[in-house]
Amino acid sequence: MIKTKYSIAVSALAAAAAASPAYAADGRYPVTYVQKVEITHPSHRSAWENKDFLDCDDVVLTEEDVFYALRYMRRISWKSYDPENTDTTGCEGKALVTFKSGKILAMGIEPTGRISAGEFDAGMKPTTSPPSFYECDPCRQRKMALLKDALNRADERRLKRLVAEGRISEVEAERRLNWVRDQRDKP
């Protein structure tokens, strides 16, 4: 009897976990109500850009990226978003998403899945809704896989600089580059 109650409880918990994905979309911005997406800055660099990690010229925000973010972004606090406390590439694409209701969402999307958003009315006046901050791990995984070549080029630049400074040998740089690329190619 106890074993049966335990199995029912475990089954119920498993069903509940399957029904609510870890990265559910923010219900205020349903993809089905998107009227238009306008990419205002496909590639923008901030003061946080780190070309040793990623050159912002290699990062281009697409309409597909915006829809993907709307599907999987999860709201977080400013403290969790703050660039001084988290990893950032310093690269960001910007977009305006217009919904059928007339609401406009201005989004800044980084390849790391960090997203900032502000709401505006149809006349581009800010709404009373405060700015929002999101993270989207599925977005990060997807975009970083697409940026594999750009990340490899950044690794090459960084290692060439270390060789030029005499901090490592060319043989060591080649070994490290091959190791990093192998790690990046793992599923």
Short mmCIF file of C-alpha atoms in Angstrom, two decimals:
data_model
loop_
_atom_site.label_atom_id
_atom_site.label_comp_id
_atom_site.label_asym_id
_atom_site.label_seq_id
_atom_site.Cartn_x
_atom_site.Cartn_y
_atom_site.Cartn_z
CA MET A 1 0.00 0.00 0.00
CA ILE A 2 2.77 2.46 0.93
CA LYS A 3 4.70 1.41 -2.17
CA THR A 4 1.64 2.14 -4.35
CA LYS A 5 1.13 5.61 -2.80
CA TYR A 6 4.83 6.31 -3.32
CA SER A 7 4.69 5.28 -7.01
CA ILE A 8 1.59 7.42 -7.58
CA ALA A 9 3.30 10.44 -5.96
CA VAL A 10 6.45 9.94 -8.03
CA SER A 11 4.37 9.55 -11.22
CA ALA A 12 2.42 12.73 -10.43
CA LEU A 13 5.63 14.70 -9.82
CA ALA A 14 7.17 13.42 -13.05
CA ALA A 15 4.05 14.39 -15.02
CA ALA A 16 4.04 17.86 -13.45
CA ALA A 17 7.72 18.34 -14.28
CA ALA A 18 7.13 17.29 -17.88
CA ALA A 19 4.13 19.60 -18.20
CA SER A 20 6.02 22.72 -17.09
CA PRO A 21 9.30 23.13 -18.97
CA ALA A 22 12.25 24.76 -17.22
CA TYR A 23 12.32 27.55 -19.79
CA ALA A 24 8.72 28.55 -20.31
CA ALA A 25 8.06 31.76 -22.22
CA ASP A 26 6.99 34.95 -20.46
CA GLY A 27 3.21 34.87 -20.84
CA ARG A 28 3.06 38.63 -21.39
CA TYR A 29 4.74 38.27 -24.80
CA PRO A 30 3.15 35.35 -26.70
CA VAL A 31 4.79 34.54 -30.02
CA THR A 32 1.38 33.89 -31.56
CA TYR A 33 0.47 37.58 -31.11
CA VAL A 34 3.59 38.99 -32.76
CA GLN A 35 2.65 41.25 -35.64
CA LYS A 36 6.12 42.43 -36.69
CA VAL A 37 9.79 42.09 -35.72
CA GLU A 38 12.19 44.87 -36.71
CA ILE A 39 15.91 44.35 -36.15
CA THR A 40 17.13 47.86 -35.29
CA HIS A 41 20.79 46.98 -34.59
CA PRO A 42 21.83 43.54 -35.84
CA SER A 43 25.22 43.85 -34.14
CA HIS A 44 26.08 46.32 -31.42
CA ARG A 45 29.13 46.44 -29.16
CA SER A 46 29.16 47.81 -25.65
CA ALA A 47 31.94 48.82 -23.29
CA TRP A 48 31.98 45.20 -22.13
CA GLU A 49 33.13 43.82 -25.52
CA ASN A 50 35.96 41.31 -25.16
CA LYS A 51 37.45 40.47 -28.56
CA ASP A 52 39.52 37.71 -26.92
CA PHE A 53 36.23 35.93 -26.36
CA LEU A 54 34.09 37.10 -29.29
CA ASP A 55 34.28 39.89 -31.87
CA CYS A 56 30.90 41.66 -32.04
CA ASP A 57 31.26 41.96 -35.82
CA ASP A 58 30.75 38.18 -35.92
CA VAL A 59 27.46 38.35 -34.00
CA VAL A 60 24.34 39.25 -35.95
CA LEU A 61 20.85 39.17 -34.44
CA THR A 62 18.23 37.64 -36.71
CA GLU A 63 14.44 37.57 -36.63
CA GLU A 64 14.69 33.85 -35.86
CA ASP A 65 16.80 34.68 -32.76
CA VAL A 66 14.08 37.06 -31.55
CA PHE A 67 11.32 34.48 -31.93
CA TYR A 68 13.47 31.88 -30.21
CA ALA A 69 14.09 34.27 -27.30
CA LEU A 70 10.37 35.02 -26.95
CA ARG A 71 9.69 31.28 -26.71
CA TYR A 72 12.31 30.48 -24.06
CA MET A 73 13.27 33.58 -22.05
CA ARG A 74 12.89 33.41 -18.28
CA ARG A 75 12.58 36.56 -16.17
CA ILE A 76 15.38 37.30 -13.70
CA SER A 77 16.28 40.13 -11.32
CA TRP A 78 18.59 43.04 -12.17
CA LYS A 79 21.13 41.62 -9.73
CA SER A 80 21.24 38.38 -11.75
CA TYR A 81 21.50 40.34 -15.00
CA ASP A 82 24.06 42.99 -13.93
CA PRO A 83 27.11 42.77 -16.28
CA GLU A 84 29.45 43.40 -13.35
CA ASN A 85 28.28 40.18 -11.70
CA THR A 86 27.75 37.89 -14.69
CA ASP A 87 29.39 36.73 -17.90
CA THR A 88 28.82 38.97 -20.88
CA THR A 89 30.33 39.11 -24.36
CA GLY A 90 29.66 42.84 -24.68
CA CYS A 91 27.82 42.09 -27.92
CA GLU A 92 24.11 42.69 -28.31
CA GLY A 93 21.56 42.84 -31.09
CA LYS A 94 18.52 45.07 -30.71
CA ALA A 95 14.99 44.56 -31.97
CA LEU A 96 11.51 46.02 -31.73
CA VAL A 97 8.70 43.49 -31.49
CA THR A 98 5.21 44.79 -32.25
CA PHE A 99 2.28 42.76 -30.96
CA LYS A 100 -1.24 42.72 -32.40
CA SER A 101 -2.42 44.66 -29.32
CA GLY A 102 -0.17 47.58 -30.34
CA LYS A 103 2.28 46.94 -27.50
CA ILE A 104 5.93 47.20 -28.55
CA LEU A 105 8.74 45.37 -26.82
CA ALA A 106 12.24 46.78 -27.27
CA MET A 107 14.72 43.93 -26.76
CA GLY A 108 18.49 43.75 -26.39
CA ILE A 109 19.64 40.17 -26.92
CA GLU A 110 23.17 38.92 -26.25
CA PRO A 111 24.53 35.65 -27.67
CA THR A 112 24.95 34.49 -24.05
CA GLY A 113 21.15 34.49 -23.68
CA ARG A 114 21.03 37.65 -21.54
CA ILE A 115 18.07 39.79 -22.58
CA SER A 116 16.92 43.24 -21.53
CA ALA A 117 13.48 44.47 -22.49
CA GLY A 118 11.34 47.58 -22.21
CA GLU A 119 7.66 47.96 -23.04
CA PHE A 120 6.21 50.80 -25.12
CA ASP A 121 2.75 51.70 -26.37
CA ALA A 122 1.93 52.07 -30.08
CA GLY A 123 3.19 55.69 -29.98
CA MET A 124 6.59 54.54 -28.61
CA LYS A 125 5.89 56.04 -25.17
CA PRO A 126 7.16 53.89 -22.28
CA THR A 127 4.44 52.00 -20.46
CA THR A 128 4.24 51.86 -16.68
CA SER A 129 5.83 48.41 -16.83
CA PRO A 130 9.43 48.62 -15.54
CA PRO A 131 12.34 47.34 -17.66
CA SER A 132 12.66 43.56 -17.51
CA PHE A 133 15.67 41.30 -17.53
CA TYR A 134 15.76 37.74 -18.80
CA GLU A 135 18.05 34.83 -19.32
CA CYS A 136 17.62 32.20 -21.96
CA ASP A 137 19.96 29.23 -21.70
CA PRO A 138 18.46 27.51 -24.78
CA CYS A 139 19.18 30.76 -26.71
CA ARG A 140 22.79 30.76 -25.49
CA GLN A 141 23.34 27.14 -26.46
CA ARG A 142 21.82 27.69 -29.90
CA LYS A 143 23.65 30.94 -30.68
CA MET A 144 27.02 29.82 -29.37
CA ALA A 145 26.80 26.68 -31.52
CA LEU A 146 26.10 28.92 -34.53
CA LEU A 147 29.05 31.13 -33.55
CA LYS A 148 31.54 28.26 -33.29
CA ASP A 149 33.74 29.63 -36.11
CA ALA A 150 33.76 33.11 -34.57
CA LEU A 151 34.75 31.65 -31.20
CA ASN A 152 37.53 29.66 -32.88
CA ARG A 153 38.85 32.84 -34.55
CA ALA A 154 38.79 34.65 -31.19
CA ASP A 155 40.77 31.80 -29.60
CA GLU A 156 43.30 32.02 -32.43
CA ARG A 157 43.70 35.80 -31.95
CA ARG A 158 44.18 35.39 -28.20
CA LEU A 159 46.75 32.61 -28.56
CA LYS A 160 48.68 34.47 -31.29
CA ARG A 161 48.91 37.46 -28.95
CA LEU A 162 50.24 35.23 -26.15
CA VAL A 163 52.87 33.81 -28.54
CA ALA A 164 53.85 37.34 -29.68
CA GLU A 165 54.22 38.39 -26.02
CA GLY A 166 56.43 35.35 -25.40
CA ARG A 167 54.08 33.95 -22.76
CA ILE A 168 53.63 30.60 -24.55
CA SER A 169 55.35 28.78 -27.41
CA GLU A 170 53.81 28.24 -30.84
CA VAL A 171 53.62 24.51 -30.13
CA GLU A 172 51.72 25.16 -26.88
CA ALA A 173 49.39 27.61 -28.66
CA GLU A 174 48.59 25.01 -31.32
CA ARG A 175 47.97 22.35 -28.64
CA ARG A 176 45.60 24.66 -26.72
CA LEU A 177 43.78 25.70 -29.89
CA ASN A 178 43.20 22.07 -30.91
CA TRP A 179 42.02 21.19 -27.39
CA VAL A 180 39.55 24.11 -27.25
CA ARG A 181 38.16 23.27 -30.70
CA ASP A 182 37.78 19.59 -29.73
CA GLN A 183 35.87 20.61 -26.59
CA ARG A 184 33.64 22.92 -28.60
CA ASP A 185 32.89 20.15 -31.12
CA LYS A 186 31.72 17.72 -28.44
CA PRO A 187 27.92 17.27 -28.40
#
